[in-house]
Short mmCIF file of C-alpha atoms in Angstrom, two decimals:
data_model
loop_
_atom_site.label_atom_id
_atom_site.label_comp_id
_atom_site.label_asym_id
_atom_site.label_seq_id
_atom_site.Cartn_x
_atom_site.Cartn_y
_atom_site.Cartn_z
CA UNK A 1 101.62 20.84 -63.64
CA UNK A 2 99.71 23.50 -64.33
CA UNK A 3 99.87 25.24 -61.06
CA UNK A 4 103.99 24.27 -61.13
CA UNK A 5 103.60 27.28 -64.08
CA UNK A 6 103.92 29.62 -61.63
CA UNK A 7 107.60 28.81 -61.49
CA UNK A 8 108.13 30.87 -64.39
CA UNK A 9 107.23 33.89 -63.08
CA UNK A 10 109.84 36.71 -63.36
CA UNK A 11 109.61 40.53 -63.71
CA UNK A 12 111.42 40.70 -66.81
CA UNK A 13 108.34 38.73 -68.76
CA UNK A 14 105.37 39.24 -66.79
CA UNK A 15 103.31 37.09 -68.85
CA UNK A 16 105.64 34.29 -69.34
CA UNK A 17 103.31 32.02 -66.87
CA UNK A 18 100.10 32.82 -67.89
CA UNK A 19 101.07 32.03 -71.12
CA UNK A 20 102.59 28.88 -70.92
CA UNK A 21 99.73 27.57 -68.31
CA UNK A 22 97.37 28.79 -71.27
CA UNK A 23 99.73 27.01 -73.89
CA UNK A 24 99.24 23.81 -71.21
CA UNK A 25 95.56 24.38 -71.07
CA UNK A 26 95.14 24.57 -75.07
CA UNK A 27 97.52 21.52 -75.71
CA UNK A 28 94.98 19.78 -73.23
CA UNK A 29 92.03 21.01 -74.18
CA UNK A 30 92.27 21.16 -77.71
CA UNK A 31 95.02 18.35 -78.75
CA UNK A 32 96.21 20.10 -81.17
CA UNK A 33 99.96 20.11 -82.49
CA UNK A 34 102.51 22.21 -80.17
CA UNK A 35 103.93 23.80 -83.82
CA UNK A 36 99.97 24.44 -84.44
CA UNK A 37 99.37 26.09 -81.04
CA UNK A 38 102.81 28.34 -81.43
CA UNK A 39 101.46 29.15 -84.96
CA UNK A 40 98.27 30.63 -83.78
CA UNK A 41 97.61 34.33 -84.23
CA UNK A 42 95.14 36.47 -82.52
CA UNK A 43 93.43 36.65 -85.50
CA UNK A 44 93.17 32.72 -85.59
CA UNK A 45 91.64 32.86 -82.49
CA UNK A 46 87.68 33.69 -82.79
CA UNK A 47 86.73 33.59 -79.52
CA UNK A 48 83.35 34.49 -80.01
CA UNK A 49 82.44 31.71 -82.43
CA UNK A 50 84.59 29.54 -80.07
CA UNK A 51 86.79 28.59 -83.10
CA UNK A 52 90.34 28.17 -83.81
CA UNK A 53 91.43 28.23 -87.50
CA UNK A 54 94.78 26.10 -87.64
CA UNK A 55 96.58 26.84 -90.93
CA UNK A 56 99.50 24.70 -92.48
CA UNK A 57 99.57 22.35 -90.47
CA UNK A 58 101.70 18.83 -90.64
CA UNK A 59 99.66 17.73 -93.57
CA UNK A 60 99.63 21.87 -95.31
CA UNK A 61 95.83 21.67 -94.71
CA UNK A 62 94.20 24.23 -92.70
CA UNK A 63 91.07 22.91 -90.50
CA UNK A 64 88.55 24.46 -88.33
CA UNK A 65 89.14 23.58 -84.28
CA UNK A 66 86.31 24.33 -81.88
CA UNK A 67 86.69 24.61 -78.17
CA UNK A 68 84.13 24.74 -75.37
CA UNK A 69 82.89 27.69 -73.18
CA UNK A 70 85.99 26.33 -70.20
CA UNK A 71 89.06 26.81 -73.22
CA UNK A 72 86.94 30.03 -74.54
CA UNK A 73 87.14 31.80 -71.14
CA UNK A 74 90.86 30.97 -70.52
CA UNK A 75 91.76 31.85 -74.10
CA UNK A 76 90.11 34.84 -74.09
CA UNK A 77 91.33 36.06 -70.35
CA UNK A 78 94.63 35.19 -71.78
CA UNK A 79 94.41 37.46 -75.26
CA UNK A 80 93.33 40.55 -73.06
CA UNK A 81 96.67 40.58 -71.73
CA UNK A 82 97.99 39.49 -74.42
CA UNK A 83 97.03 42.51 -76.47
CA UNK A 84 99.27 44.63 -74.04
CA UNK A 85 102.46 43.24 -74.88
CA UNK A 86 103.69 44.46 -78.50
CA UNK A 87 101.52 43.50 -81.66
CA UNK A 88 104.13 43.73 -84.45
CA UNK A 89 101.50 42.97 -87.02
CA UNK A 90 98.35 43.76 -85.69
CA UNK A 91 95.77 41.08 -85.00
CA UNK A 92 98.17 39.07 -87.59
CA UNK A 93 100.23 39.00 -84.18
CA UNK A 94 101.35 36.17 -82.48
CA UNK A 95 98.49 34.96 -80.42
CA UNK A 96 101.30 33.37 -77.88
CA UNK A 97 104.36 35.54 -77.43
CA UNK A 98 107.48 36.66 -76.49
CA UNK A 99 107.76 40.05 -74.15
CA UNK A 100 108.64 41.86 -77.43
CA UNK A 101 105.43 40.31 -79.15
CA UNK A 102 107.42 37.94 -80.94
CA UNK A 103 107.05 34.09 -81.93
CA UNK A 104 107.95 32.02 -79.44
CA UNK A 105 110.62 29.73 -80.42
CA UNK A 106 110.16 26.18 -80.22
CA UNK A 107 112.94 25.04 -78.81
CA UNK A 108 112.98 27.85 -75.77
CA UNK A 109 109.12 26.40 -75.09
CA UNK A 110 110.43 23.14 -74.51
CA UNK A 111 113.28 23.67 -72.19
CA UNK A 112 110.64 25.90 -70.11
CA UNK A 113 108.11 22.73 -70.46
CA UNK A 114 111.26 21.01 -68.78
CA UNK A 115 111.61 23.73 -65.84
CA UNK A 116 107.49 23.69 -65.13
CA UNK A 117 107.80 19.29 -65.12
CA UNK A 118 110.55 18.98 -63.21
CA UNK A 119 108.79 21.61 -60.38
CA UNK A 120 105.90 19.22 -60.95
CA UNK A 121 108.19 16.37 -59.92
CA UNK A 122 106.13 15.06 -63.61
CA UNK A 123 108.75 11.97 -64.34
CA UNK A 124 108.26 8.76 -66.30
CA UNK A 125 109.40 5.26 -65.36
CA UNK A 126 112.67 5.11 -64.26
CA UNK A 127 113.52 2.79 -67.32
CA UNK A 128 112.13 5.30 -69.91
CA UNK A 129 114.71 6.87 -72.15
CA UNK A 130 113.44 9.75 -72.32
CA UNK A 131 111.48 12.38 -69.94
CA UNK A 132 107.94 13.82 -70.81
CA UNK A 133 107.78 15.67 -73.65
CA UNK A 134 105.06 18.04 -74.94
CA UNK A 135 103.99 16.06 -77.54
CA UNK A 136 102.60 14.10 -74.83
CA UNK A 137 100.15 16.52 -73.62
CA UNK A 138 97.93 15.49 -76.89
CA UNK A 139 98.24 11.80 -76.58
CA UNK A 140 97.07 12.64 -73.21
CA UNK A 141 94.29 14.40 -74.50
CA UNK A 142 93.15 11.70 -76.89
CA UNK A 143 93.60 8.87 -74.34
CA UNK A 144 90.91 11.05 -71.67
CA UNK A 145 88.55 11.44 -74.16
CA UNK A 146 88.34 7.72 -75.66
CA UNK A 147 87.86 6.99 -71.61
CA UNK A 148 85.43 9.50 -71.07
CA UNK A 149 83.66 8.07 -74.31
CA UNK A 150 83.27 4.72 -72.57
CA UNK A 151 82.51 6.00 -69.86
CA UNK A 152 79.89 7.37 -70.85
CA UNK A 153 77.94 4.06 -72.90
CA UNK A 154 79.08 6.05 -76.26
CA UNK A 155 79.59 4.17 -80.00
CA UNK A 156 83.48 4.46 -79.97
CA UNK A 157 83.72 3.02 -83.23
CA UNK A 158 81.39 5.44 -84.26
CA UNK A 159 83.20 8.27 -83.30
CA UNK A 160 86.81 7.75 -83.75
CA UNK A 161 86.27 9.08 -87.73
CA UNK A 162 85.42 12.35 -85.69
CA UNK A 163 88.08 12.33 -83.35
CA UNK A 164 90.60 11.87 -86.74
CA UNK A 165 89.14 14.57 -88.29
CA UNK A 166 89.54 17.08 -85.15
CA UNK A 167 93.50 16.20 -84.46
CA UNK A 168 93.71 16.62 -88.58
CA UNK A 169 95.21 12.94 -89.26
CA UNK A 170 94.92 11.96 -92.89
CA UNK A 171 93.50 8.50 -91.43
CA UNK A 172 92.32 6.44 -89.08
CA UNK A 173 95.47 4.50 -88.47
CA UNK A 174 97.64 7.61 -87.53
CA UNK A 175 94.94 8.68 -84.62
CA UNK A 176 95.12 5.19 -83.13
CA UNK A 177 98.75 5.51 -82.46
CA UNK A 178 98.06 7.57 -80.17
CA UNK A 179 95.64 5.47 -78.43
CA UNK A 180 97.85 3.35 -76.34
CA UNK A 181 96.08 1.07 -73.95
CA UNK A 182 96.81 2.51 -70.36
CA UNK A 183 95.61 0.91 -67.63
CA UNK A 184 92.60 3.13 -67.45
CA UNK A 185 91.43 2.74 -70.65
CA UNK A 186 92.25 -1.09 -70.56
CA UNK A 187 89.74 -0.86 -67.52
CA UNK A 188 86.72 0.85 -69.11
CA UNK A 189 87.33 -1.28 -72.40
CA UNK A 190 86.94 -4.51 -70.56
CA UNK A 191 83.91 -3.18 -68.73
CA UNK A 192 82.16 -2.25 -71.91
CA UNK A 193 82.88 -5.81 -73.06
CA UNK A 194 82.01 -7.43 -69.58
CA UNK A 195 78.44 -5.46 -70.17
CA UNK A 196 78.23 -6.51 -73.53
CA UNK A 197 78.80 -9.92 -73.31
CA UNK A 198 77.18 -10.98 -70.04
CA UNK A 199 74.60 -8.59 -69.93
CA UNK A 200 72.63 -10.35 -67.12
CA UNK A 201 75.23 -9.96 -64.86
CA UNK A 202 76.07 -6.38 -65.12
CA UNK A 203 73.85 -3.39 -63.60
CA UNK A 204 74.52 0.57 -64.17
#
């Protein structure tokens, strides 16, 4: 999908692909909200602290986001281009935009979310009632990192308080909707409990 960006290339907006790949990449990478990612500005963006500061978001809290050295480098290749397109307000700028430096409207990301899928022949089941939406991009994002977490031997339990406080849920029970058991996570889940409860049996 994220190469199937480069659909969206066109002289008239020379940075509409970058920036939607980069919107892709952040969605990913960070899981935050698509209205929290189009809300960014450049001055939300400290790239050398690796933060993001995400104000009003669903619950009007602001919260603190960091991102590793991988989402640094493309945000920050990203924002040097950026910075050549219009900045209306200074660094109080958009930190994605339009050609014109403007906010990019919500609805005119998805339908160009629609155009990049469809290149990347991205579909769901053919009894879903609905295609892939953005929104999905975090649940995808949440879903890797719970595998990865097993994966890896770590306390999920443990660390799912964490991983409520990065997305900014108000509780446990609104991250785990999100967590929907996919066959790859139903895999590692039954391994960690195959290890745990016949421990003879099972060798890393």
């Amino acid at each position: 999908m994220i190469a199937a960006t480069e659909v969206l290339s066109t002289p008239k907006s020379p940075l509409q692909a970058l920036t939607f790949r980069t919107l892709l990449l952040l969605l990913y990478g960070s899981a935050i909200r698509i209205g929290e990612a189009l809300s960014l500005t450049l001055n939300d963006a400290d790239l050398k602290q690796a933060m993001l500061t995400v104000r009003n978001t669903k619950f009007y809290k602001s919260r603190l986001v960091p991102i590793g050295p991988n989402m640094t480098r493309v945000l920050s290749t990203y924002a040097t281009r950026r910075r050549k397109l219009p900045l209306p307000n200074g660094e109080a700028s958009m930190f994605f935009a339009s050609r014109t430096g403007n906010h990019l409207r919500y609805e005119a990301v998805v339908t160009l979310f629609q155009r990049v899928r469809r290149a990347a022949a991205l579909q769901r089941e053919v009894t879903a009632s609905y295609p892939p939406r953005l929104h999905d991009i975090r649940h995808t994002s949440c879903v890797h990192r719970l595998v990865s977490w097993y994966r890896t031997g770590a306390d999920v339990q443990k660390l799912l308080p964490r991983l409520s406080t990065y997305l900014g849920h108000a509780d446990l029970s609104s991250t785990q909707v999100y967590l929907t058991m996919t066959p790859e996570l139903m895999r590692e889940a039954s391994a960690r409990f195959e290890r745990y409860a016949h421990p003879e049996t099972c060798h890393d």
